[in-house]
XYZ file of C-alpha atoms in Angstrom:
125
model
C -140.376 28.480 -11.763
C -140.473 24.032 -10.973
C -138.055 25.281 -7.980
C -138.773 25.082 -4.652
C -136.733 28.241 -2.962
C -137.601 29.619 0.603
C -134.945 31.998 3.045
C -135.395 30.814 7.042
C -133.509 33.357 8.173
C -133.872 32.758 11.221
C -132.005 29.215 11.024
C -129.938 30.543 7.890
C -130.861 28.289 5.470
C -131.349 27.901 2.159
C -134.136 24.984 1.535
C -134.315 24.126 -2.045
C -136.897 21.190 -3.119
C -135.985 20.512 -7.093
C -139.431 19.184 -9.857
C -139.288 16.021 -10.397
C -137.474 17.027 -13.978
C -135.868 20.744 -15.200
C -135.649 22.205 -17.959
C -132.605 23.911 -19.700
C -135.579 27.393 -18.227
C -136.297 26.219 -15.810
C -132.259 25.849 -14.736
C -132.288 29.575 -16.194
C -134.548 30.976 -14.052
C -133.324 28.806 -11.147
C -129.810 29.063 -10.418
C -130.546 33.421 -10.733
C -133.213 33.365 -7.835
C -131.337 31.269 -6.306
C -128.421 33.689 -6.278
C -130.412 36.701 -4.673
C -131.108 34.524 -2.087
C -128.218 33.499 -1.016
C -126.815 37.583 -1.302
C -129.964 37.944 1.072
C -128.395 36.714 4.295
C -125.072 38.139 4.195
C -122.833 36.342 6.276
C -122.857 31.984 6.549
C -124.992 30.261 5.818
C -126.372 26.459 5.423
C -128.703 24.999 2.333
C -131.045 22.561 2.563
C -131.780 20.415 -0.917
C -134.464 18.628 -1.650
C -133.593 16.014 -4.312
C -136.149 13.355 -4.007
C -137.959 14.081 -6.910
C -135.560 14.766 -9.319
C -134.447 10.340 -9.743
C -131.711 11.055 -12.130
C -130.426 14.320 -13.210
C -128.728 14.721 -16.144
C -125.176 16.135 -16.835
C -125.802 19.356 -18.156
C -128.061 20.482 -14.488
C -124.974 18.046 -12.950
C -122.730 20.158 -13.959
C -124.228 23.366 -13.280
C -124.572 22.308 -9.936
C -122.414 21.655 -9.324
C -120.329 24.635 -10.428
C -123.545 26.224 -8.300
C -122.274 24.701 -5.012
C -118.337 25.952 -5.296
C -119.924 29.720 -6.074
C -121.717 29.193 -2.685
C -119.454 27.671 -0.241
C -116.966 31.400 -1.963
C -120.338 33.221 -0.344
C -121.081 31.827 3.301
C -122.560 27.916 2.700
C -120.724 26.963 5.285
C -122.347 23.468 5.534
C -124.648 21.878 3.148
C -127.657 18.232 3.617
C -129.186 16.865 0.635
C -132.442 14.241 0.366
C -132.577 12.198 -1.475
C -134.291 8.290 -1.848
C -132.274 6.416 -2.332
C -128.995 5.248 -2.835
C -128.403 5.777 -7.597
C -129.952 9.267 -6.385
C -127.040 9.728 -3.239
C -124.829 8.032 -5.608
C -125.307 11.387 -7.187
C -125.879 13.985 -4.702
C -122.254 13.318 -3.719
C -120.868 13.414 -6.990
C -121.466 16.599 -7.676
C -120.338 17.032 -4.055
C -117.063 15.790 -4.936
C -117.141 17.685 -8.826
C -117.545 20.711 -6.867
C -114.540 20.314 -4.439
C -116.733 21.266 -1.847
C -114.438 21.682 1.870
C -118.005 21.996 3.678
C -119.621 19.270 5.612
C -122.069 17.802 3.665
C -123.743 15.132 3.770
C -127.348 13.207 2.495
C -130.182 12.331 4.080
C -133.438 9.340 3.938
C -135.523 12.847 5.460
C -136.167 15.972 5.466
C -136.465 16.747 9.523
C -133.014 15.067 9.600
C -131.948 17.329 7.581
C -133.307 20.064 8.827
C -132.244 18.859 12.103
C -128.057 18.140 11.288
C -128.006 21.632 10.322
C -129.668 23.396 13.207
C -127.459 20.978 15.210
C -123.505 22.594 14.649
C -121.939 19.456 16.857
C -123.867 16.945 14.312
C -120.987 16.140 12.139
């Protein structure tokens, strides 16, 4: 599977790295695997999503990810950080967040380190 999913159990962070391109098969497999990872937390957790390799997200992927984010919030996601590389990617991430109607704190960052620091520091809002 081209998506990389890492569960940081100690910090209660689910980290996902998107591939440069997403096929329908990749997306279906990812959705199934990431929901299993979410369930492993049994309570609140945060998401770190690195979208820096995926420059343009196709419409079907945006819809699927918006639905997934709504599902994640209902299943314990309390904060969400996205890593993007340029303003258009950041705008795309923001649109997906709005489409998901998330009410949790969400931010975009240019580096993984900045995103991780924000997730680990609840007072960083």
